[in-house]
Coordinates of C-alpha atoms in Angstrom, one line a residue:
Chain A
M174 CA 10.4 1.6 -11.4
F175 CA 12.2 -1.5 -10.5
H176 CA 14.9 -1.3 -13.1
N177 CA 16.5 1.7 -11.5
S178 CA 15.5 1.1 -7.9
S179 CA 17.7 0.5 -4.9
Q180 CA 16.1 -3.0 -4.6
K181 CA 17.7 -4.0 -7.9
K182 CA 21.0 -2.5 -7.2
Y183 CA 21.6 -3.6 -3.6
W184 CA 19.0 -6.2 -2.5
I185 CA 19.0 -8.7 -5.4
F186 CA 21.6 -11.4 -4.8
K187 CA 23.0 -14.0 -7.1
S188 CA 22.2 -17.2 -5.3
E189 CA 20.9 -18.7 -2.1
D190 CA 24.4 -19.6 -1.0
E191 CA 25.3 -15.9 -0.9
L192 CA 22.3 -15.3 1.4
E193 CA 23.2 -18.2 3.6
H194 CA 26.8 -16.8 3.8
M195 CA 25.5 -13.5 4.9
R196 CA 23.3 -15.0 7.6
C197 CA 26.2 -17.1 8.9
K198 CA 28.3 -14.0 9.1
A199 CA 25.6 -12.2 11.1
N200 CA 25.4 -15.2 13.5
Q201 CA 29.2 -15.2 13.9
K202 CA 29.3 -11.5 14.4
F203 CA 26.9 -11.8 17.3
R204 CA 28.9 -14.7 18.8
N205 CA 32.1 -12.7 18.7
K206 CA 30.5 -9.7 20.2
A207 CA 28.9 -11.6 23.0
L208 CA 32.1 -13.4 23.9
E209 CA 34.1 -10.3 23.8
S210 CA 31.8 -8.2 25.9
G211 CA 32.8 -10.1 29.0
K212 CA 33.6 -13.5 30.2
K213 CA 30.6 -14.0 32.4
P214 CA 30.2 -17.3 34.1
G215 CA 27.6 -19.5 32.5
V216 CA 28.3 -18.2 29.1
S217 CA 29.5 -20.8 26.7
E218 CA 29.6 -21.5 23.0
S219 CA 26.8 -24.0 23.4
M220 CA 24.4 -21.3 24.5
F221 CA 24.3 -19.7 21.1
L222 CA 21.7 -20.7 18.5
Q223 CA 22.8 -22.6 15.5
R224 CA 21.9 -21.5 12.0
H225 CA 19.0 -24.0 11.6
E226 CA 17.5 -23.0 14.9
E227 CA 17.7 -19.3 13.9
D228 CA 16.0 -20.3 10.7
V229 CA 13.2 -22.0 12.6
L230 CA 12.6 -19.0 14.7
F231 CA 12.8 -16.7 11.7
R232 CA 10.1 -18.7 9.9
H233 CA 7.9 -18.9 13.0
Y234 CA 8.0 -15.1 13.6
E235 CA 7.4 -14.5 9.9
R236 CA 4.2 -16.5 10.1
R237 CA 3.3 -14.5 13.2
L238 CA 3.9 -11.3 11.2
L239 CA 1.6 -12.6 8.4
E240 CA -1.1 -13.5 10.9
F241 CA -0.8 -10.1 12.5
C242 CA -1.1 -8.3 9.2
N243 CA -4.1 -10.4 8.1
A244 CA -5.9 -9.8 11.3
F245 CA -5.2 -6.0 11.2
K246 CA -8.0 -3.6 11.5
P247 CA -8.5 -1.7 9.1
T248 CA -7.6 -4.2 6.4
M249 CA -4.1 -3.9 5.4
P250 CA -3.4 -3.8 1.6
K251 CA -1.2 -6.6 0.2
S252 CA 1.6 -4.3 -0.7
V253 CA 2.0 -3.3 2.9
V254 CA 2.2 -6.9 4.0
G255 CA 4.7 -7.6 1.3
T256 CA 6.8 -4.6 2.3
A257 CA 6.8 -5.6 5.9
L258 CA 7.9 -9.2 5.1
M259 CA 10.7 -7.9 2.9
Y260 CA 11.9 -5.5 5.6
F261 CA 11.9 -8.4 8.1
R262 CA 13.8 -10.6 5.7
R263 CA 16.4 -7.9 4.9
F264 CA 16.9 -7.0 8.5
Y265 CA 17.8 -10.5 9.5
L266 CA 20.1 -10.9 6.6
S267 CA 22.7 -8.8 8.3
N268 CA 21.6 -9.2 11.9
S269 CA 21.1 -12.2 14.2
V270 CA 17.9 -13.1 16.0
M271 CA 20.0 -13.4 19.1
E272 CA 20.8 -9.8 19.1
Y273 CA 17.4 -8.3 18.3
H274 CA 14.3 -10.2 19.3
P275 CA 12.1 -10.9 16.3
R276 CA 9.0 -10.1 18.3
I277 CA 9.7 -6.4 18.4
I278 CA 11.4 -6.2 15.0
M279 CA 8.4 -7.8 13.4
L280 CA 6.1 -5.1 14.8
T281 CA 8.6 -2.4 13.9
C282 CA 8.7 -3.7 10.3
T283 CA 5.0 -3.6 10.0
Y284 CA 4.8 -0.1 11.5
L285 CA 7.5 1.2 9.1
A286 CA 5.8 -0.5 6.2
C287 CA 2.5 1.2 7.0
K288 CA 4.3 4.6 7.0
V289 CA 6.3 4.0 3.8
D290 CA 3.4 2.6 1.9
E291 CA 1.2 5.5 3.0
F292 CA -1.3 3.2 4.7
N293 CA -2.2 5.7 7.4
V294 CA -2.7 4.3 10.9
S295 CA -1.9 6.2 14.0
C296 CA 0.5 4.5 16.4
T297 CA -2.2 4.0 19.0
Q298 CA -4.5 2.4 16.4
F299 CA -1.5 0.2 15.4
V300 CA -0.8 -1.1 18.9
G301 CA -4.6 -1.4 19.5
N302 CA -4.4 -4.3 17.1
L303 CA -2.4 -6.3 19.7
V304 CA -5.4 -7.7 21.3
Q305 CA -3.8 -9.9 23.8
E306 CA -2.1 -6.9 25.6
T307 CA -3.6 -4.5 28.1
P308 CA -3.5 -0.8 27.2
A309 CA -0.4 -0.4 29.4
G310 CA 1.2 -3.3 27.7
Q311 CA 0.4 -1.8 24.4
E312 CA 2.0 1.5 25.4
R313 CA 5.2 -0.4 26.4
V314 CA 5.2 -2.2 23.0
L315 CA 4.8 1.1 21.3
E316 CA 7.7 2.6 23.1
Q317 CA 9.8 -0.4 22.0
I318 CA 8.7 0.0 18.4
L319 CA 9.7 3.6 18.4
E320 CA 13.1 2.7 19.9
Y321 CA 13.9 0.2 17.2
E322 CA 12.5 2.1 14.3
L323 CA 15.6 4.1 13.5
L324 CA 17.8 1.0 13.9
L325 CA 15.6 -0.8 11.4
I326 CA 15.8 1.9 8.9
Q327 CA 19.6 2.0 9.4
Q328 CA 20.0 -1.7 8.9
L329 CA 17.9 -1.5 5.7
N330 CA 20.6 1.0 4.6
F331 CA 17.8 3.6 4.2
H332 CA 16.5 1.7 1.2
L333 CA 12.8 1.9 2.0
V334 CA 11.1 1.4 -1.3
V335 CA 10.2 -2.2 -1.9
H336 CA 8.7 -3.4 -5.2
N337 CA 6.2 -6.2 -4.6
P338 CA 5.0 -8.6 -7.3
Y339 CA 1.3 -7.8 -6.9
R340 CA 1.2 -5.0 -9.4
P341 CA 3.3 -6.8 -12.0
M342 CA 0.8 -9.6 -11.7
E343 CA -2.1 -7.3 -12.4
G344 CA -0.1 -5.9 -15.4
L345 CA 0.6 -9.4 -16.7
L346 CA -3.1 -10.3 -16.5
I347 CA -4.0 -7.2 -18.4
D348 CA -1.5 -8.0 -21.0
L349 CA -2.7 -11.5 -21.3
K350 CA -6.3 -10.4 -21.7
T351 CA -5.3 -7.9 -24.4
R352 CA -2.6 -9.7 -26.4
Y353 CA -3.1 -13.4 -25.8
P354 CA -6.5 -14.5 -26.9
T355 CA -5.4 -18.2 -26.8
L356 CA -6.0 -18.1 -23.1
E357 CA -9.7 -17.9 -22.6
S358 CA -10.1 -16.7 -19.1
P359 CA -7.0 -15.4 -17.4
E360 CA -9.1 -14.5 -14.4
S361 CA -9.2 -18.1 -13.5
L362 CA -5.5 -18.1 -12.9
R363 CA -5.7 -15.2 -10.5
K364 CA -6.5 -17.2 -7.3
T365 CA -3.7 -19.8 -7.7
A366 CA -1.3 -17.1 -8.7
D367 CA -2.2 -15.1 -5.6
D368 CA -1.5 -18.1 -3.4
F369 CA 1.8 -18.6 -5.2
L370 CA 2.8 -15.1 -4.5
T371 CA 1.9 -15.3 -0.8
Q372 CA 4.0 -18.5 -0.5
A373 CA 6.8 -16.9 -2.4
A374 CA 6.9 -14.0 0.1
M375 CA 7.7 -16.5 2.8
T376 CA 10.8 -17.6 0.9
D377 CA 13.9 -15.9 -0.3
A378 CA 12.5 -15.4 -3.7
G379 CA 12.2 -11.6 -3.2
L380 CA 15.9 -11.4 -2.6
L381 CA 16.9 -13.3 -5.6
F382 CA 14.5 -12.4 -8.4
S383 CA 12.8 -9.3 -9.7
P384 CA 9.1 -8.9 -8.8
S385 CA 8.0 -9.2 -12.4
Q386 CA 9.8 -12.5 -12.7
I387 CA 8.1 -13.8 -9.6
A388 CA 4.7 -12.6 -11.0
L389 CA 5.4 -14.3 -14.3
T390 CA 6.4 -17.5 -12.6
A391 CA 3.2 -17.4 -10.5
I392 CA 1.0 -17.1 -13.6
L393 CA 2.8 -19.7 -15.6
N394 CA 2.7 -22.0 -12.6
S395 CA -1.0 -21.7 -12.2
A396 CA -1.5 -22.1 -15.9
S397 CA 0.4 -25.3 -16.0
R398 CA -1.6 -26.5 -13.0
A399 CA -4.7 -25.8 -14.9
G400 CA -3.2 -27.8 -17.8
L401 CA -2.8 -24.8 -20.1
N402 CA 0.3 -24.2 -22.2
M403 CA 1.5 -20.6 -22.2
E404 CA 4.8 -21.0 -24.0
S405 CA 3.6 -19.1 -27.0
Y406 CA 3.0 -16.1 -24.8
L407 CA 6.6 -15.8 -24.0
T408 CA 7.8 -16.4 -27.5
Q409 CA 5.3 -14.2 -29.3
C410 CA 4.0 -11.5 -27.0
L411 CA 7.1 -10.9 -25.1
G412 CA 9.2 -11.0 -28.2
L413 CA 11.5 -13.8 -27.1
K414 CA 11.3 -15.9 -30.3
E415 CA 14.8 -15.2 -31.3
E416 CA 16.3 -14.9 -27.9
K417 CA 16.9 -18.5 -27.0
E418 CA 19.4 -17.7 -24.4
T419 CA 17.2 -15.3 -22.5
L420 CA 14.3 -17.7 -22.7
S421 CA 16.3 -20.6 -21.3
K422 CA 17.6 -18.3 -18.5
M423 CA 14.1 -17.3 -17.7
Y424 CA 13.0 -20.9 -17.5
D425 CA 15.9 -21.6 -15.3
S426 CA 15.0 -18.9 -12.8
M427 CA 11.4 -20.1 -12.8
R428 CA 12.6 -23.6 -11.9
R429 CA 14.8 -22.3 -9.2
M430 CA 11.9 -20.3 -7.8
K431 CA 9.6 -23.3 -7.8
T432 CA 12.2 -25.3 -6.0
L433 CA 12.5 -22.6 -3.3
L434 CA 8.8 -22.7 -2.7
K435 CA 8.8 -26.5 -2.5
K436 CA 11.7 -26.4 -0.1
Y437 CA 9.8 -24.2 2.3
E438 CA 8.3 -26.1 5.2
P439 CA 6.4 -24.5 8.0
P440 CA 8.2 -24.7 11.3
K441 CA 7.3 -27.5 13.7
L442 CA 5.9 -26.5 17.1
E443 CA 8.3 -28.4 19.3
E444 CA 11.3 -27.1 17.6
V445 CA 10.0 -23.6 17.8
N446 CA 9.4 -23.9 21.5
I447 CA 12.8 -25.2 22.2
S448 CA 14.5 -22.6 20.2
K449 CA 12.4 -19.9 21.7
Q450 CA 13.4 -20.9 25.2
R451 CA 17.1 -20.7 24.2
L452 CA 16.5 -17.4 22.5
E453 CA 14.9 -16.0 25.7
R454 CA 17.8 -17.1 27.7
I455 CA 20.3 -15.5 25.4
H456 CA 18.3 -12.3 25.4
A457 CA 18.1 -12.3 29.2
E458 CA 21.8 -12.8 29.4
F459 CA 23.0 -10.4 26.9
A460 CA 20.4 -7.7 26.9
S461 CA 21.1 -6.8 30.5
S462 CA 24.8 -6.8 29.9
S463 CA 24.6 -4.5 26.9
K464 CA 22.5 -1.9 28.6
Chain B
M1468 CA 43.5 44.8 23.5
K1469 CA 42.8 48.5 22.9
V1470 CA 39.7 49.8 24.4
I1471 CA 38.0 51.9 21.7
K1472 CA 36.7 54.9 23.4
F1473 CA 33.8 56.5 21.6
Q1474 CA 35.4 59.8 21.0
H1475 CA 33.8 60.6 17.8
R1476 CA 32.7 64.2 17.3
S1477 CA 29.0 63.4 17.4
C1478 CA 29.5 62.0 20.9
F1479 CA 30.6 65.4 22.0
K1480 CA 27.9 67.0 20.1
W1481 CA 25.4 64.9 21.9
L1482 CA 27.0 65.5 25.3
L1483 CA 27.0 69.1 24.5
R1484 CA 23.3 69.0 23.7
G1485 CA 22.7 67.4 27.1
C1486 CA 25.2 69.3 29.0
S1487 CA 24.0 71.9 31.4
L1488 CA 26.8 74.5 30.7
P1489 CA 26.4 77.0 28.0
L1490 CA 22.7 76.5 27.0
P1491 CA 20.4 78.6 29.1
P1492 CA 17.5 76.8 30.7
K1493 CA 14.3 77.3 28.8
T1494 CA 11.9 77.6 31.6
G1495 CA 11.8 78.5 35.2
S1496 CA 12.7 75.0 36.6
E1497 CA 15.7 73.4 35.1
Y1498 CA 14.3 70.7 32.9
Y1499 CA 14.9 70.7 29.3
T1500 CA 12.3 70.3 26.7
R1501 CA 13.8 68.8 23.6
P1502 CA 12.0 67.0 20.9
N1503 CA 11.7 63.4 21.9
V1504 CA 14.2 61.5 19.9
V1505 CA 12.9 58.1 20.7
Q1506 CA 10.9 56.3 18.1
T1507 CA 8.7 53.9 20.1
E1508 CA 5.3 52.6 19.1
M1509 CA 2.7 55.1 20.0
D1510 CA 0.8 52.6 22.0
E1511 CA 3.5 51.0 24.1
Q1512 CA 5.2 53.5 26.2
G1513 CA 2.9 54.9 28.9
C1514 CA 2.9 56.7 32.2
P1515 CA 2.9 54.1 35.0
R1516 CA 0.5 56.3 37.0
C1517 CA -2.1 57.7 34.7
K1518 CA -1.6 55.0 32.1
T1519 CA -2.1 57.4 29.1
T1520 CA 0.1 56.6 26.1
K1521 CA 1.3 58.6 23.2
Y1522 CA -1.6 57.1 21.3
R1523 CA -4.1 58.8 23.4
N1524 CA -2.2 62.0 23.9
P1525 CA 0.4 62.5 21.2
S1526 CA 2.1 65.4 22.9
L1527 CA 2.8 63.3 25.9
K1528 CA 6.3 63.6 27.3
L1529 CA 7.8 61.1 29.7
M1530 CA 10.2 62.3 32.3
V1531 CA 12.8 60.3 34.2
N1532 CA 14.3 61.0 37.6
V1533 CA 17.4 59.9 39.4
C1534 CA 15.8 56.7 40.6
G1535 CA 15.2 55.5 37.0
H1536 CA 11.4 55.5 37.0
T1537 CA 9.3 57.4 34.5
L1538 CA 6.3 59.7 34.8
C1539 CA 4.4 61.7 32.3
E1540 CA 4.6 65.5 32.3
N1541 CA 1.1 65.9 33.7
C1542 CA 1.7 63.5 36.6
V1543 CA 5.0 65.3 37.4
E1544 CA 3.1 68.5 37.6
M1545 CA 0.4 67.0 39.8
L1546 CA 2.6 65.0 42.2
F1547 CA 5.4 67.5 42.6
V1548 CA 3.3 70.5 43.1
R1549 CA 5.1 71.0 46.4
G1550 CA 8.5 70.7 44.8
S1551 CA 9.5 67.3 46.3
S1552 CA 7.8 64.0 46.8
N1553 CA 8.4 60.3 46.7
C1554 CA 8.7 58.2 43.6
V1555 CA 5.5 56.3 42.7
Q1556 CA 7.3 53.0 42.1
C1557 CA 10.2 52.9 44.5
D1558 CA 9.3 55.5 47.1
T1559 CA 12.7 57.3 47.0
P1560 CA 12.5 61.0 47.9
L1561 CA 12.8 63.1 44.7
R1562 CA 12.8 66.7 43.6
K1563 CA 10.9 68.1 40.7
S1564 CA 14.0 69.7 39.4
N1565 CA 15.6 66.4 38.8
F1566 CA 13.2 65.3 36.1
R1567 CA 14.6 65.1 32.6
V1568 CA 12.7 64.3 29.4
Q1569 CA 13.2 60.7 28.5
L1570 CA 15.5 60.2 25.5
F1571 CA 15.6 56.4 25.5
E1572 CA 13.0 53.8 25.5
D1573 CA 14.3 52.2 28.7
P1574 CA 14.3 54.6 31.6
T1575 CA 17.2 52.9 33.2
V1576 CA 19.3 53.9 30.3
D1577 CA 18.3 57.5 30.8
K1578 CA 19.3 57.2 34.5
E1579 CA 22.6 55.8 33.6
V1580 CA 23.2 58.5 31.0
E1581 CA 22.6 61.2 33.7
I1582 CA 24.9 59.5 36.1
R1583 CA 27.6 59.1 33.5
K1584 CA 27.4 62.8 32.7
K1585 CA 28.0 63.7 36.3
V1586 CA 30.8 61.2 36.7
L1587 CA 32.5 62.4 33.5
K1588 CA 32.5 65.9 34.8
I1589 CA 34.9 64.8 37.5
Y1590 CA 36.7 62.0 35.7
N1591 CA 37.5 64.0 32.6
K1592 CA 41.1 62.9 31.9
R1593 CA 42.0 62.2 28.2
D1594 CA 44.1 59.6 26.5
F1595 CA 47.1 61.8 26.2
D1596 CA 47.1 62.3 30.0
F1597 CA 48.3 58.8 30.5
P1598 CA 51.8 57.4 29.8
S1599 CA 50.7 54.1 28.5
L1600 CA 47.6 52.5 26.9
R1601 CA 47.3 50.1 29.7
E1602 CA 46.9 52.8 32.3
Y1603 CA 44.4 54.6 30.2
N1604 CA 42.4 51.4 29.9
D1605 CA 42.6 50.9 33.6
Y1606 CA 41.3 54.4 34.2
L1607 CA 38.4 53.9 31.9
E1608 CA 37.5 50.7 33.6
Q1609 CA 37.5 52.6 36.9
V1610 CA 35.1 55.1 35.4
E1611 CA 32.8 52.3 34.2
D1612 CA 32.8 50.6 37.5
I1613 CA 31.8 53.8 39.2
V1614 CA 29.0 54.4 36.7
Y1615 CA 27.8 50.8 37.1
N1616 CA 27.8 51.0 40.8
L1617 CA 25.8 54.2 41.0
T1618 CA 23.3 53.0 38.4
N1619 CA 22.6 49.7 39.9
N1620 CA 22.7 50.9 43.5
V1621 CA 25.7 48.8 44.4
D1622 CA 28.0 50.0 47.1
V1623 CA 26.9 53.6 46.6
E1624 CA 28.6 54.9 49.7
N1625 CA 32.0 53.6 48.9
T1626 CA 31.7 54.7 45.3
K1627 CA 30.8 58.2 46.3
L1628 CA 33.7 58.3 48.7
R1629 CA 36.0 57.2 45.9
M1630 CA 34.8 59.9 43.7
E1631 CA 35.3 62.5 46.2
Q1632 CA 38.8 61.3 46.9
Y1633 CA 39.7 61.3 43.3
Q1634 CA 38.3 64.8 42.9
R1635 CA 40.4 66.1 45.8
E1636 CA 43.6 64.5 44.4
N1637 CA 43.3 65.5 40.9
R1638 CA 41.8 69.0 41.2
D1639 CA 44.2 70.8 39.0
V1640 CA 44.0 68.1 36.2
I1641 CA 40.3 68.4 36.3
Q1642 CA 40.4 72.1 36.0
R1643 CA 42.8 72.0 33.1
N1644 CA 40.7 69.5 31.2
K1645 CA 37.6 71.4 31.9
A1646 CA 39.1 74.4 30.2
K1647 CA 40.1 72.4 27.2
L1648 CA 36.7 70.9 27.0
T1649 CA 35.1 74.3 27.0
R1650 CA 37.3 75.3 24.1
E1651 CA 36.2 72.3 22.1
Q1652 CA 32.7 72.8 23.0
E1653 CA 32.8 76.3 21.7
E1654 CA 34.1 75.1 18.4
L1655 CA 31.4 72.6 18.2
E1656 CA 28.9 75.2 19.1
E1657 CA 30.0 77.3 16.3
L1658 CA 29.7 74.5 13.9
L1659 CA 26.2 73.7 15.1
L1660 CA 25.3 77.4 14.7
Q1661 CA 26.6 77.5 11.2
E1662 CA 24.7 74.4 10.2
Q1663 CA 21.5 75.8 11.7
Q1664 CA 22.0 79.1 9.9
S1665 CA 22.6 77.5 6.5
N1666 CA 19.5 75.3 7.0
E1667 CA 17.5 78.4 7.8
Q1668 CA 18.8 80.2 4.8
R1669 CA 17.9 77.4 2.5
R1670 CA 14.4 77.2 3.9
L1671 CA 14.0 81.0 3.5
E1672 CA 15.2 80.8 -0.1
V1673 CA 12.7 78.1 -0.9
L1674 CA 9.9 80.1 0.6
Q1675 CA 10.9 83.2 -1.3
E1676 CA 11.0 81.3 -4.5
E1677 CA 7.5 80.0 -3.9
Q1678 CA 6.3 83.4 -3.1
R1679 CA 7.8 84.8 -6.3
Q1680 CA 6.2 82.1 -8.4
L1681 CA 2.8 82.8 -6.8
Q1682 CA 3.3 86.5 -7.4
A1683 CA 4.2 85.9 -11.1
K1684 CA 1.0 83.9 -11.5
R1685 CA -1.1 86.5 -9.9
K1686 CA 0.5 89.2 -12.1
N1687 CA -0.3 87.2 -15.1
K1688 CA -3.9 86.9 -14.2
Q1689 CA -4.2 90.6 -13.4
A1690 CA -2.5 91.4 -16.7
L1691 CA -5.2 89.4 -18.5
L1692 CA -8.0 91.2 -16.8
D1693 CA -6.4 94.6 -17.6
E1694 CA -6.0 93.7 -21.2
L1695 CA -9.6 92.5 -21.5
E1696 CA -10.7 95.8 -20.1
Q1697 CA -8.5 98.1 -22.2
S1698 CA -7.3 96.4 -25.3
Q1699 CA -9.1 96.5 -28.7
L1700 CA -8.3 93.0 -29.7
P1701 CA -11.0 90.3 -29.5
A1702 CA -11.4 88.4 -26.3
T1703 CA -10.5 85.0 -27.7
L1704 CA -7.1 86.3 -28.9
L1705 CA -6.4 87.8 -25.5
L1706 CA -7.3 84.5 -23.8
A1707 CA -5.0 82.6 -26.1
Q1708 CA -2.2 85.0 -25.4
H1709 CA -2.8 84.6 -21.7
K1710 CA -2.7 80.9 -21.9
V1711 CA 0.6 81.0 -23.7
R1712 CA 2.0 83.2 -21.1
A1713 CA 0.8 81.0 -18.3
A1714 CA 2.3 77.9 -20.0
Q1715 CA 5.6 79.7 -20.3
L1716 CA 5.5 80.5 -16.6
E1717 CA 4.8 76.9 -15.7
T1718 CA 7.7 75.6 -17.7
Q1719 CA 9.9 78.2 -16.1
I1720 CA 8.9 77.0 -12.7
E1721 CA 9.4 73.5 -13.7
Q1722 CA 12.9 74.2 -15.0
Q1723 CA 13.9 75.9 -11.9
K1724 CA 12.6 73.0 -9.8
Q1725 CA 14.6 70.6 -12.0
A1726 CA 17.8 72.6 -11.7
V1727 CA 19.5 70.0 -9.7
K1728 CA 23.1 70.3 -8.9
P1729 CA 24.9 68.0 -11.3
T1730 CA 26.8 65.2 -9.5
S1731 CA 30.0 63.7 -10.5
L1732 CA 29.3 60.2 -9.4
F1733 CA 26.9 57.5 -10.5
S1734 CA 25.1 55.7 -7.7
T1735 CA 27.2 52.6 -8.3
G1736 CA 30.4 54.6 -7.5
I1737 CA 31.7 55.0 -11.0
H1738 CA 32.9 58.5 -11.8
M1739 CA 31.0 60.4 -14.5
R1740 CA 33.9 61.0 -16.8
Q1741 CA 35.4 57.6 -16.6
T1742 CA 35.9 56.0 -19.9
V1743 CA 34.9 52.4 -20.3
S1744 CA 36.6 50.1 -22.8
L1745 CA 34.4 49.5 -25.8
Q1746 CA 36.3 46.4 -27.0
P1747 CA 34.1 43.5 -27.7
V1748 CA 34.0 40.7 -25.1
T1749 CA 36.1 37.7 -26.0
K1750 CA 34.0 35.0 -27.6
I1751 CA 34.0 31.6 -25.9
E1752 CA 33.7 28.7 -28.4
D1753 CA 32.2 25.6 -27.0
V1754 CA 30.8 22.4 -28.4
L1755 CA 27.3 22.8 -29.8
Y1756 CA 24.7 21.1 -27.6
H1757 CA 23.0 18.2 -29.3
Y1758 CA 19.8 16.8 -28.0
R1759 CA 19.7 13.1 -27.4
P1760 CA 16.5 11.6 -26.0
L1761 CA 16.9 9.7 -22.7
Q1762 CA 17.5 6.0 -23.0
V1763 CA 16.5 3.9 -20.1
E1764 CA 17.3 0.2 -19.8
T1765 CA 14.3 -1.6 -18.4
Y1766 CA 15.6 -5.1 -18.7
G1767 CA 12.3 -6.2 -20.1
P1768 CA 10.0 -6.2 -23.2
P1769 CA 9.1 -2.8 -24.6
V1770 CA 6.1 -1.1 -23.0
P1771 CA 3.5 0.5 -25.3
E1772 CA 3.0 4.3 -25.2
L1773 CA 0.4 5.7 -22.8
E1774 CA -1.5 7.2 -25.7
Q1775 CA -1.6 3.9 -27.6
L1776 CA -3.1 1.9 -24.8
G1777 CA -6.7 2.7 -25.7
R1778 CA -6.2 1.8 -29.3
L1779 CA -4.4 -1.4 -28.5
G1780 CA -7.3 -2.6 -26.4
Y1781 CA -5.6 -2.5 -23.0
L1782 CA -8.1 -0.2 -21.5
N1783 CA -10.9 -2.6 -21.9
H1784 CA -9.5 -4.8 -19.2
V1785 CA -9.0 -2.0 -16.7
R1786 CA -11.6 -0.6 -14.4
A1787 CA -13.0 2.5 -16.1
A1788 CA -12.5 5.8 -14.4
V1789 CA -15.5 7.2 -12.4
T1790 CA -16.4 10.9 -13.0
Q1791 CA -15.0 11.7 -9.5
D1792 CA -11.6 10.3 -10.5
T1793 CA -11.4 12.1 -13.8
A1794 CA -12.1 15.4 -12.0
G1795 CA -8.7 15.2 -10.5
G1796 CA -7.0 14.3 -13.8
Y1797 CA -7.0 10.6 -13.4
T1798 CA -7.6 8.4 -16.4
S1799 CA -7.8 4.6 -16.5
G1800 CA -4.8 4.7 -18.9
L1801 CA -2.6 5.9 -16.1
A1802 CA -3.2 2.9 -13.9
C1803 CA -3.0 0.5 -16.8
Y1804 CA 0.3 2.1 -18.0
R1805 CA 1.8 1.8 -14.5
A1806 CA 0.7 -1.9 -14.2
I1807 CA 2.2 -2.8 -17.6
Q1808 CA 5.4 -0.9 -16.8
D1809 CA 5.8 -2.8 -13.5
A1810 CA 5.0 -6.1 -15.2
F1811 CA 7.7 -5.6 -17.9
S1812 CA 10.4 -4.0 -15.8
G1813 CA 13.2 -6.4 -14.9
L1814 CA 11.4 -9.3 -16.5
F1815 CA 14.4 -10.5 -18.5
P1816 CA 17.4 -11.9 -16.6
L1817 CA 20.4 -9.7 -16.3
R1818 CA 23.2 -10.1 -18.7
G1819 CA 26.0 -12.1 -17.1

């Protein structure tokens, strides 16, 4: 369960600033490493990616990951997608995109998520989904995936179980139907709540809030969109009538989450291309030197 | 580092058994038929020529010659009818008289054993013949070298020359040691004889005892028949008496069988008369265990019990279990319970 999981202990952080701090540290670490490893000609500080460029790339490859999972044959369950996204996010919390190319890491995350979530695909079936590659190319990609798999697990600190908000959402809907007759058709909230959850997976919400909180926010959000008031659910059914403090804290978190979602903007194509070029350059420079 | 020479008595016994000195040859040619000590699978060891195995012919005996290759008894007879021929596998000229019954599973071991015996006849110095341990060990190493060379056909010529040289140089020492050895061998012979004799005696005693018992039974039966003939008492009474006598005889026999020599030692090694303290073991007082049910902090609202879910109406909103699912023990309550648990776990913000 979530309350005694490694996710709650190690991978829930206090604020977005903390996350940003960790990412900057990762960036800096790579810079130091690259500069130390040899004063090659043509290497300068300006070559390295800035934080916002890294962000752009991260978001771009996240979208690619989502598209890959959605186009996956056989159909990938939502929890696997969620797990893969979470792995991706956690990995780049302590590593820089300059050091490990997100293209490979994204596939490794998905592969590992399939294994962990017991969604059985053989490795050949997995790389068979990369339709734009030749079979030989797929083989090469598979080799790379297998190379990076252990590294990924290590960087996740071997905490492989990820609690996604999909089941809590189901649970809340069941609870609503049972104990909250004021709301006539909770099923109508499902679609919007689902979209909310997908959007939330593309933000840092998973690293700041528990999955049940995310699910609750999703439902309340879609209820308010439909013009329904669900305050009484919180006070009556969840027993928070007396606990004013807890209630206010919960509203606070929900507001923060909604802000996070609003802040998210899909990456722009030109920016992505520029950053990608620079990334390729960096990888070409440093990958060959590190080998 | 002291070389531990295997000088245990049994080694001598074994050498004695294999030695060609006091024991007379049992048949015309000089090979020795001894029961085969080796315990191989019946099916595995076989004659390389006729391919019979112990499985097919349980009385098969494999013989080894100086070249290290095996042949079964029958093949030896057939091939060496002239007295000398060549080995089947390595084509070295051999004599029938050099065949010995195989003692070990690997024929090369037998070969080495034979060579060792011959070498040790010449190199028979003992540890007290040497002034220091180092020299004794060097001597032993020499011997091993020679045996190795002869067994593996390495530098045979030189080795043989060395042996002859040593023999010439140490002739008197060899003689002296031979004499000593014969004395020891005689002692061992005596011991062996004694053992054999006592074994024989025991066997005879047991046989005699059995005979006696049989006789007693027969006498009893005969007595019954006689009484039936001559006595005036009714037949049933006689039969009853006979039965009693027979039972008595049985118990006697049983008792004799059970007359085991009393031992003085338990199997665990404790002596029979040893007294054990009968003081009570010291009591260890400890805090009494008190059961407290497990308390888990879920950071969320309380979850209803699994059994209550149906009554509270939760199960109406979950997909009902199909018969195939219930066969495996699944109920819709399980899925519902898990969803509710997940929904409520961690819902409230953490304190502080």
